[in-house]
PDB file of C-alpha atoms in Angstrom:
ATOM      1  CA  MET P 216     -31.649  28.852  -0.051  1.00 41.00           C
ATOM      2  CA  VAL P 217     -28.855  31.677   1.950  1.00 40.00           C
ATOM      3  CA  TYR P 218     -28.501  28.385   3.991  1.00 37.00           C
ATOM      4  CA  LEU P 219     -27.276  26.454   0.874  1.00 40.00           C
ATOM      5  CA  LYS P 220     -24.969  29.027  -0.484  1.00 38.00           C
ATOM      6  CA  VAL P 221     -23.039  29.177   2.559  1.00 40.00           C
ATOM      7  CA  ARG P 222     -22.352  25.131   2.584  1.00 42.00           C
ATOM      8  CA  ALA P 223     -21.620  25.637  -1.132  1.00 44.00           C
ATOM      9  CA  GLY P 224     -19.379  28.004  -0.441  1.00 47.00           C
ATOM     10  CA  ASP P 225     -17.410  26.202   1.925  1.00 54.00           C
ATOM     11  CA  GLU P 226     -15.546  24.098  -1.433  1.00 66.00           C
ATOM     12  CA  VAL P 227     -12.503  25.317  -2.190  1.00 74.00           C
ATOM     13  CA  ALA P 228     -12.016  26.279  -5.756  1.00 85.00           C
ATOM     14  CA  THR P 229      -9.668  23.428  -7.429  1.00 86.00           C
ATOM     15  CA  ASP P 230      -6.531  23.913 -10.550  1.00 88.00           C
ATOM     16  CA  GLU P 231      -6.417  21.551 -13.278  1.00 88.00           C
ATOM     17  CA  ASN P 232      -4.895  18.801 -11.494  1.00 87.00           C
ATOM     18  CA  LEU P 233      -7.971  18.790  -9.012  1.00 85.00           C
ATOM     19  CA  CYS P 234      -5.918  20.286  -6.073  1.00 91.00           C
ATOM     20  CA  PRO P 235      -7.189  23.220  -3.791  1.00 92.00           C
ATOM     21  CA  VAL P 236      -5.805  26.621  -5.853  1.00 93.00           C
ATOM     22  CA  THR P 237      -4.466  27.252  -1.890  1.00 93.00           C
ATOM     23  CA  GLY P 238      -2.409  23.913  -2.413  1.00 93.00           C
ATOM     24  CA  PRO P 239      -2.632  20.657  -1.217  1.00 96.00           C
ATOM     25  CA  VAL P 240      -3.433  19.688   2.245  1.00 96.00           C
ATOM     26  CA  SER P 241      -0.860  17.030   2.205  1.00 97.00           C
ATOM     27  CA  ILE P 242       1.924  15.278   0.103  1.00 97.00           C
ATOM     28  CA  SER P 243       2.121  11.587  -0.770  1.00 96.00           C
ATOM     29  CA  ALA P 244       4.525  10.251  -3.300  1.00 96.00           C
ATOM     30  CA  MET P 245       5.109   6.864  -4.177  1.00 93.00           C
ATOM     31  CA  LEU P 246       8.445   5.939  -5.926  1.00 93.00           C
ATOM     32  CA  LEU P 247       8.039   2.334  -7.733  1.00 89.00           C
ATOM     33  CA  ASP P 248      10.929   0.106  -9.154  1.00 88.00           C
ATOM     34  CA  VAL P 249      10.547  -1.231 -12.563  1.00 79.00           C
ATOM     35  CA  THR P 250      14.154  -1.688 -13.279  1.00 81.00           C
ATOM     36  CA  ASP P 251      13.553  -5.445 -13.022  1.00 81.00           C
ATOM     37  CA  PRO P 252      10.183  -7.810 -13.619  1.00 81.00           C
ATOM     38  CA  ILE P 253       7.895  -8.307 -10.735  1.00 81.00           C
ATOM     39  CA  SER P 254       5.597 -11.421  -9.955  1.00 83.00           C
ATOM     40  CA  GLU P 255       1.805 -11.258 -10.850  1.00 84.00           C
ATOM     41  CA  VAL P 256       1.281 -12.376  -7.047  1.00 88.00           C
ATOM     42  CA  THR P 257       3.379  -9.226  -6.314  1.00 87.00           C
ATOM     43  CA  LYS P 258       1.791  -6.671  -8.410  1.00 85.00           C
ATOM     44  CA  LEU P 259      -1.935  -7.757  -6.649  1.00 86.00           C
ATOM     45  CA  ASP P 260      -0.050  -7.410  -3.574  1.00 89.00           C
ATOM     46  CA  LEU P 261       1.530  -3.868  -4.252  1.00 87.00           C
ATOM     47  CA  LYS P 262      -2.066  -2.591  -5.860  1.00 85.00           C
ATOM     48  CA  ASN P 263      -3.398  -3.895  -2.655  1.00 87.00           C
ATOM     49  CA  GLN P 264      -1.198  -1.676  -0.644  1.00 89.00           C
ATOM     50  CA  PHE P 265      -1.306   1.154  -2.883  1.00 86.00           C
ATOM     51  CA  GLN P 266      -4.872   1.532  -2.653  1.00 84.00           C
ATOM     52  CA  LYS P 267      -4.734   1.493   1.109  1.00 88.00           C
ATOM     53  CA  ALA P 268      -2.014   4.191   0.553  1.00 89.00           C
ATOM     54  CA  VAL P 269      -4.602   5.961  -1.555  1.00 86.00           C
ATOM     55  CA  ALA P 270      -7.452   5.584   1.137  1.00 86.00           C
ATOM     56  CA  GLN P 271      -5.289   7.335   3.849  1.00 90.00           C
ATOM     57  CA  VAL P 272      -4.969  10.603   1.235  1.00 92.00           C
ATOM     58  CA  PRO P 273      -7.115  13.079   2.627  1.00 92.00           C
ATOM     59  CA  LYS P 274      -9.412  15.356   0.408  1.00 90.00           C
ATOM     60  CA  GLY P 275      -7.104  18.024  -1.079  1.00 93.00           C
ATOM     61  CA  GLY P 276      -4.191  15.908  -0.800  1.00 95.00           C
ATOM     62  CA  LEU P 277      -1.788  15.545  -3.683  1.00 95.00           C
ATOM     63  CA  ILE P 278      -0.305  12.133  -4.809  1.00 92.00           C
ATOM     64  CA  GLU P 279       2.892  11.871  -7.130  1.00 92.00           C
ATOM     65  CA  VAL P 280       3.594   8.537  -8.878  1.00 89.00           C
ATOM     66  CA  TYR P 281       7.670   7.793 -10.178  1.00 91.00           C
ATOM     67  CA  LEU P 282       8.936   5.189 -12.400  1.00 88.00           C
ATOM     68  CA  LEU P 283      12.600   4.105 -11.245  1.00 90.00           C
ATOM     69  CA  THR P 284      14.350   3.901 -14.517  1.00 87.00           C
ATOM     70  CA  GLU P 285      17.972   2.925 -14.515  1.00 88.00           C
ATOM     71  CA  SER P 286      19.278   6.374 -15.465  1.00 89.00           C
ATOM     72  CA  GLU P 287      20.290   7.733 -11.933  1.00 91.00           C
ATOM     73  CA  GLY P 288      18.630  10.254 -10.638  1.00 89.00           C
ATOM     74  CA  GLN P 289      16.486  10.578 -13.323  1.00 93.00           C
ATOM     75  CA  PRO P 290      12.670   8.991 -12.127  1.00 92.00           C
ATOM     76  CA  ARG P 291      10.338   9.092 -14.700  1.00 89.00           C
ATOM     77  CA  LYS P 292       6.388  11.041 -13.114  1.00 89.00           C
ATOM     78  CA  THR P 293       3.740   9.472 -14.606  1.00 85.00           C
ATOM     79  CA  PHE P 294       0.767  10.728 -12.281  1.00 86.00           C
ATOM     80  CA  TYR P 295       0.568  13.933 -10.101  1.00 90.00           C
ATOM     81  CA  GLY P 296      -3.065  15.330  -9.032  1.00 88.00           C
ATOM     82  CA  CYS P 297      -5.132  15.790  -6.203  1.00 89.00           C
ATOM     83  CA  ASN P 298      -7.731  13.455  -4.445  1.00 86.00           C
ATOM     84  CA  PRO P 299     -11.078  15.517  -5.323  1.00 80.00           C
ATOM     85  CA  GLY P 300     -13.144  13.532  -3.038  1.00 74.00           C
ATOM     86  CA  ASP P 301     -15.040  10.468  -3.791  1.00 62.00           C
ATOM     87  CA  GLY P 302     -18.972  10.633  -4.124  1.00 53.00           C
ATOM     88  CA  SER P 303     -19.219   9.595  -0.093  1.00 59.00           C
ATOM     89  CA  SER P 304     -18.278  12.836   0.717  1.00 57.00           C
ATOM     90  CA  ALA P 305     -20.366  14.837  -1.558  1.00 53.00           C
ATOM     91  CA  ASP P 306     -23.118  16.957   0.125  1.00 54.00           C
ATOM     92  CA  PRO P 307     -25.847  16.201  -1.484  1.00 50.00           C
ATOM     93  CA  TRP P 308     -27.773  19.453  -1.301  1.00 49.00           C
ATOM     94  CA  THR P 309     -24.861  21.468  -2.750  1.00 45.00           C
ATOM     95  CA  THR P 310     -23.429  19.097  -5.193  1.00 55.00           C
ATOM     96  CA  ASN P 311     -23.723  15.966  -7.512  1.00 59.00           C
ATOM     97  CA  PRO P 312     -22.685  12.932  -5.848  1.00 62.00           C
ATOM     98  CA  ARG P 313     -22.517  10.821  -9.036  1.00 73.00           C
ATOM     99  CA  LYS P 314     -20.689  13.258 -11.218  1.00 68.00           C
ATOM    100  CA  ILE P 315     -18.027  13.238  -8.188  1.00 63.00           C
ATOM    101  CA  GLN P 316     -17.596  10.131  -8.143  1.00 69.00           C
ATOM    102  CA  GLU P 317     -17.040   9.519 -11.985  1.00 74.00           C
ATOM    103  CA  ARG P 318     -14.552  12.242 -11.855  1.00 66.00           C
ATOM    104  CA  TRP P 319     -12.392  10.711  -9.176  1.00 63.00           C
ATOM    105  CA  LYS P 320     -12.617   7.373 -10.943  1.00 71.00           C
ATOM    106  CA  LYS P 321     -11.536   8.722 -14.274  1.00 68.00           C
ATOM    107  CA  ALA P 322      -9.031  11.741 -12.703  1.00 58.00           C
ATOM    108  CA  PHE P 323      -7.495  10.019 -10.086  1.00 58.00           C
ATOM    109  CA  SER P 324      -8.312   6.331  -9.656  1.00 65.00           C
ATOM    110  CA  ASP P 325      -7.869   4.725 -12.598  1.00 72.00           C
ATOM    111  CA  PRO P 326      -4.423   6.517 -13.753  1.00 65.00           C
ATOM    112  CA  LEU P 327      -3.465   5.091 -10.143  1.00 62.00           C
ATOM    113  CA  GLU P 328      -4.390   1.889 -10.598  1.00 71.00           C
ATOM    114  CA  LYS P 329      -2.747   1.566 -14.236  1.00 70.00           C
ATOM    115  CA  MET P 330       0.671   2.809 -12.700  1.00 63.00           C
ATOM    116  CA  VAL P 331       0.273  -0.180 -10.848  1.00 68.00           C
ATOM    117  CA  ASP P 332      -0.466  -2.488 -13.423  1.00 70.00           C
ATOM    118  CA  ASN P 333       2.017  -0.990 -15.086  1.00 66.00           C
ATOM    119  CA  ALA P 334       4.641  -1.706 -12.900  1.00 62.00           C
ATOM    120  CA  ASP P 335       6.535  -4.364 -15.039  1.00 58.00           C
ATOM    121  CA  THR P 336       9.497  -4.180 -17.754  1.00 53.00           C
ATOM    122  CA  ALA P 337      10.125  -6.959 -20.422  1.00 47.00           C
ATOM    123  CA  LYS P 338      13.936  -7.328 -19.067  1.00 58.00           C
ATOM    124  CA  ALA P 339      16.213  -6.627 -16.014  1.00 67.00           C
ATOM    125  CA  ALA P 340      17.879  -3.190 -16.222  1.00 71.00           C
ATOM    126  CA  ASN P 341      21.902  -3.210 -15.599  1.00 83.00           C
ATOM    127  CA  HIS P 342      21.123  -0.357 -12.635  1.00 87.00           C
ATOM    128  CA  SER P 343      18.926   0.034  -9.746  1.00 91.00           C
ATOM    129  CA  PRO P 344      19.916   3.710  -8.456  1.00 95.00           C
ATOM    130  CA  ILE P 345      17.007   3.751  -5.460  1.00 97.00           C
ATOM    131  CA  MET P 346      19.340   6.569  -3.557  1.00 97.00           C
ATOM    132  CA  ALA P 347      19.566   8.840  -6.280  1.00 96.00           C
ATOM    133  CA  GLY P 348      15.496   8.159  -7.204  1.00 97.00           C
ATOM    134  CA  ILE P 349      14.600   9.578  -3.354  1.00 98.00           C
ATOM    135  CA  GLN P 350      17.176  12.021  -3.765  1.00 98.00           C
ATOM    136  CA  LYS P 351      15.261  13.564  -6.783  1.00 97.00           C
ATOM    137  CA  ILE P 352      11.843  13.773  -5.690  1.00 97.00           C
ATOM    138  CA  VAL P 353      12.300  15.007  -2.435  1.00 98.00           C
ATOM    139  CA  VAL P 354      14.700  17.952  -3.851  1.00 97.00           C
ATOM    140  CA  GLY P 355      12.284  18.320  -6.099  1.00 96.00           C
ATOM    141  CA  SER P 356       8.976  17.867  -5.052  1.00 95.00           C
ATOM    142  CA  LEU P 357       9.246  17.124  -1.114  1.00 97.00           C
ATOM    143  CA  SER P 358      11.248  20.213  -0.037  1.00 95.00           C
ATOM    144  CA  SER P 359      10.199  23.287  -0.830  1.00 94.00           C
ATOM    145  CA  ASP P 360       9.147  25.900   1.579  1.00 94.00           C
ATOM    146  CA  SER P 361       5.107  25.468   1.043  1.00 93.00           C
ATOM    147  CA  ALA P 362       5.494  21.167   0.923  1.00 96.00           C
ATOM    148  CA  THR P 363       7.482  21.583   4.529  1.00 96.00           C
ATOM    149  CA  ARG P 364       3.884  23.214   5.796  1.00 96.00           C
ATOM    150  CA  VAL P 365       1.764  20.120   5.053  1.00 97.00           C
ATOM    151  CA  PRO P 366       1.884  16.721   6.085  1.00 97.00           C
ATOM    152  CA  ARG P 367       4.663  14.230   3.436  1.00 98.00           C
ATOM    153  CA  THR P 368       4.995  10.885   2.722  1.00 98.00           C
ATOM    154  CA  LEU P 369       7.412   8.866   0.899  1.00 98.00           C
ATOM    155  CA  TYR P 370       6.243   4.977  -0.203  1.00 96.00           C
ATOM    156  CA  LEU P 371       9.253   3.177  -2.024  1.00 96.00           C
ATOM    157  CA  ALA P 372       7.970  -0.302  -3.858  1.00 92.00           C
ATOM    158  CA  SER P 373      10.961  -1.952  -4.859  1.00 93.00           C
ATOM    159  CA  ASP P 374      13.407  -5.099  -3.465  1.00 93.00           C
ATOM    160  CA  MET P 375      15.275  -2.424  -2.122  1.00 96.00           C
ATOM    161  CA  MET P 376      18.898  -3.583  -3.233  1.00 95.00           C
ATOM    162  CA  GLU P 377      20.507  -0.087  -4.392  1.00 95.00           C
ATOM    163  CA  HIS P 378      22.938  -1.247  -7.439  1.00 93.00           C
ATOM    164  CA  THR P 379      24.820   1.619  -9.415  1.00 94.00           C
ATOM    165  CA  ASP P 380      28.639   2.042  -9.735  1.00 93.00           C
ATOM    166  CA  ALA P 381      28.959   4.382  -6.664  1.00 93.00           C
ATOM    167  CA  TYR P 382      27.113   1.411  -4.465  1.00 95.00           C
ATOM    168  CA  SER P 383      25.680  -1.780  -4.956  1.00 95.00           C
ATOM    169  CA  MET P 384      24.247  -3.962  -2.367  1.00 95.00           C
ATOM    170  CA  TYR P 385      25.304  -6.777  -4.794  1.00 92.00           C
ATOM    171  CA  ARG P 386      29.000  -5.980  -5.016  1.00 92.00           C
ATOM    172  CA  ASN P 387      29.370  -4.105  -1.050  1.00 93.00           C
ATOM    173  CA  GLY P 388      26.872  -5.732   0.687  1.00 93.00           C
ATOM    174  CA  THR P 389      24.123  -4.167   3.491  1.00 95.00           C
ATOM    175  CA  SER P 390      26.161  -3.311   6.122  1.00 96.00           C
ATOM    176  CA  TYR P 391      25.298   0.226   6.897  1.00 96.00           C
ATOM    177  CA  VAL P 392      28.607   0.611   8.737  1.00 95.00           C
ATOM    178  CA  ALA P 393      30.154  -0.196   5.288  1.00 93.00           C
ATOM    179  CA  TYR P 394      28.384   2.073   3.443  1.00 95.00           C
ATOM    180  CA  GLU P 395      29.083   5.431   5.677  1.00 95.00           C
ATOM    181  CA  LYS P 396      32.666   4.570   4.895  1.00 94.00           C
ATOM    182  CA  ASN P 397      31.828   4.577   1.032  1.00 94.00           C
ATOM    183  CA  GLN P 398      31.854   7.935  -1.436  1.00 93.00           C
ATOM    184  CA  ALA P 399      28.272   7.332  -1.950  1.00 95.00           C
ATOM    185  CA  ARG P 400      27.361   8.397   1.601  1.00 95.00           C
ATOM    186  CA  ASP P 401      27.975  12.099   0.623  1.00 96.00           C
ATOM    187  CA  ARG P 402      26.688  11.785  -2.955  1.00 96.00           C
ATOM    188  CA  TYR P 403      23.531  10.268  -2.162  1.00 96.00           C
ATOM    189  CA  ARG P 404      22.007  12.264   1.166  1.00 97.00           C
ATOM    190  CA  THR P 405      18.956  13.745   0.995  1.00 97.00           C
ATOM    191  CA  PRO P 406      17.014  16.102   3.163  1.00 97.00           C
ATOM    192  CA  LEU P 407      14.323  13.483   4.628  1.00 98.00           C
ATOM    193  CA  ASP P 408      13.715  16.205   7.882  1.00 97.00           C
ATOM    194  CA  GLY P 409       9.784  15.510   8.431  1.00 97.00           C
ATOM    195  CA  ILE P 410       8.993  13.331   6.027  1.00 98.00           C
ATOM    196  CA  GLY P 411       7.484   9.602   7.000  1.00 98.00           C
ATOM    197  CA  VAL P 412       8.864   6.619   4.302  1.00 98.00           C
ATOM    198  CA  LYS P 413       7.870   3.349   4.151  1.00 97.00           C
ATOM    199  CA  VAL P 414       8.941   0.510   2.316  1.00 97.00           C
ATOM    200  CA  LEU P 415       6.985  -1.819   0.151  1.00 95.00           C
ATOM    201  CA  ALA P 416       9.429  -4.766  -0.194  1.00 95.00           C
ATOM    202  CA  PHE P 417       9.558  -7.142  -3.343  1.00 91.00           C
ATOM    203  CA  GLN P 418      10.939 -10.417  -2.775  1.00 89.00           C
ATOM    204  CA  ARG P 419      13.727 -12.053  -5.395  1.00 85.00           C
ATOM    205  CA  PRO P 420      15.502 -15.470  -5.065  1.00 84.00           C
ATOM    206  CA  ASN P 421      19.162 -15.275  -3.918  1.00 84.00           C
ATOM    207  CA  MET P 422      18.503 -11.881  -2.317  1.00 89.00           C
ATOM    208  CA  PRO P 423      19.736 -10.806   1.290  1.00 92.00           C
ATOM    209  CA  PRO P 424      18.330 -11.569   4.075  1.00 92.00           C
ATOM    210  CA  ALA P 425      14.696  -9.369   4.616  1.00 92.00           C
ATOM    211  CA  ASN P 426      15.592  -8.195   7.919  1.00 94.00           C
ATOM    212  CA  GLU P 427      19.052  -7.119   6.627  1.00 96.00           C
ATOM    213  CA  ILE P 428      17.939  -5.209   3.950  1.00 96.00           C
ATOM    214  CA  ALA P 429      15.064  -3.698   6.491  1.00 97.00           C
ATOM    215  CA  GLU P 430      18.111  -2.856   8.808  1.00 97.00           C
ATOM    216  CA  PHE P 431      20.010  -1.347   5.992  1.00 97.00           C
ATOM    217  CA  TRP P 432      17.620   1.361   4.673  1.00 98.00           C
ATOM    218  CA  LEU P 433      16.320   2.027   8.670  1.00 97.00           C
ATOM    219  CA  ALA P 434      19.613   3.217   8.915  1.00 98.00           C
ATOM    220  CA  TRP P 435      19.927   5.373   6.172  1.00 98.00           C
ATOM    221  CA  VAL P 436      16.450   6.939   6.182  1.00 98.00           C
ATOM    222  CA  ARG P 437      17.289   8.148  10.101  1.00 97.00           C
ATOM    223  CA  SER P 438      20.820   9.307   9.493  1.00 97.00           C
ATOM    224  CA  ASN P 439      19.277  11.592   6.730  1.00 97.00           C
ATOM    225  CA  ARG P 440      16.832  12.824   9.739  1.00 97.00           C
ATOM    226  CA  GLY P 441      13.750  11.068   8.286  1.00 98.00           C
ATOM    227  CA  ASP P 442      10.796   8.965   9.882  1.00 98.00           C
ATOM    228  CA  PHE P 443      11.154   5.305   9.075  1.00 98.00           C
ATOM    229  CA  ILE P 444       7.679   4.258   9.425  1.00 96.00           C
ATOM    230  CA  GLY P 445       7.737   0.676   7.738  1.00 95.00           C
ATOM    231  CA  PHE P 446       8.902  -2.026   5.383  1.00 96.00           C
ATOM    232  CA  GLU P 447       6.829  -4.381   4.570  1.00 94.00           C
ATOM    233  CA  ARG P 448       7.357  -7.842   2.223  1.00 94.00           C
ATOM    234  CA  LEU P 449       5.285  -7.885  -0.467  1.00 92.00           C
ATOM    235  CA  THR P 450       3.783 -11.731  -1.747  1.00 90.00           C
ATOM    236  CA  GLY P 451       5.391 -13.584  -4.296  1.00 82.00           C
ATOM    237  CA  VAL P 452       9.235 -14.470  -5.329  1.00 81.00           C
ATOM    238  CA  ARG P 453      10.227 -13.451  -8.633  1.00 65.00           C
TER     239      ARG P 453
END
């Protein structure tokens, strides 16, 4: 009996978001660009990639999901919650694996999948302020003193075609040298220190070559002292 009490006591108390009251053990933020429609195949591939990312989140790790809108610096938060651990991680001697699995699915797995299912819009937007969206998320959620003490990862699901009045890849091209001479460089400067950034790139017709877009964002992330951990082209074109 004493042994069971000790084992049960190893479980950390959680808050209403299923996060440890001592704070999340990691933070993963995902920005979904819904300023333009994506194909069904791309959406399916995105869901698969998203599931892989979620699978890497440890128990007690926080996930935040944001939708990029055409309003600059105003991404919309659609999910905030920690991985409570699924039934496979439950101790059958001190917990109920079935209830834990149901809680994980209802509070964590289902909402995240729904976000990806709804990552589509009826019509194209006039602007795609990716940099401002990243800046808002990083400054608002990933740069606090407590946040910088745990691993942080930022996933960007987008065609990565920055398009604002200040700077537009459609208008200005994908040359990072040219970008550095633009006022947008200081306007969108973002403290990415210690943050891993991975891009899940949508493909669209008549876009610049994928390697040019990847090289631009590699330079942008590194110039802001971030860790560029990958650029992956998703399947499908729209």
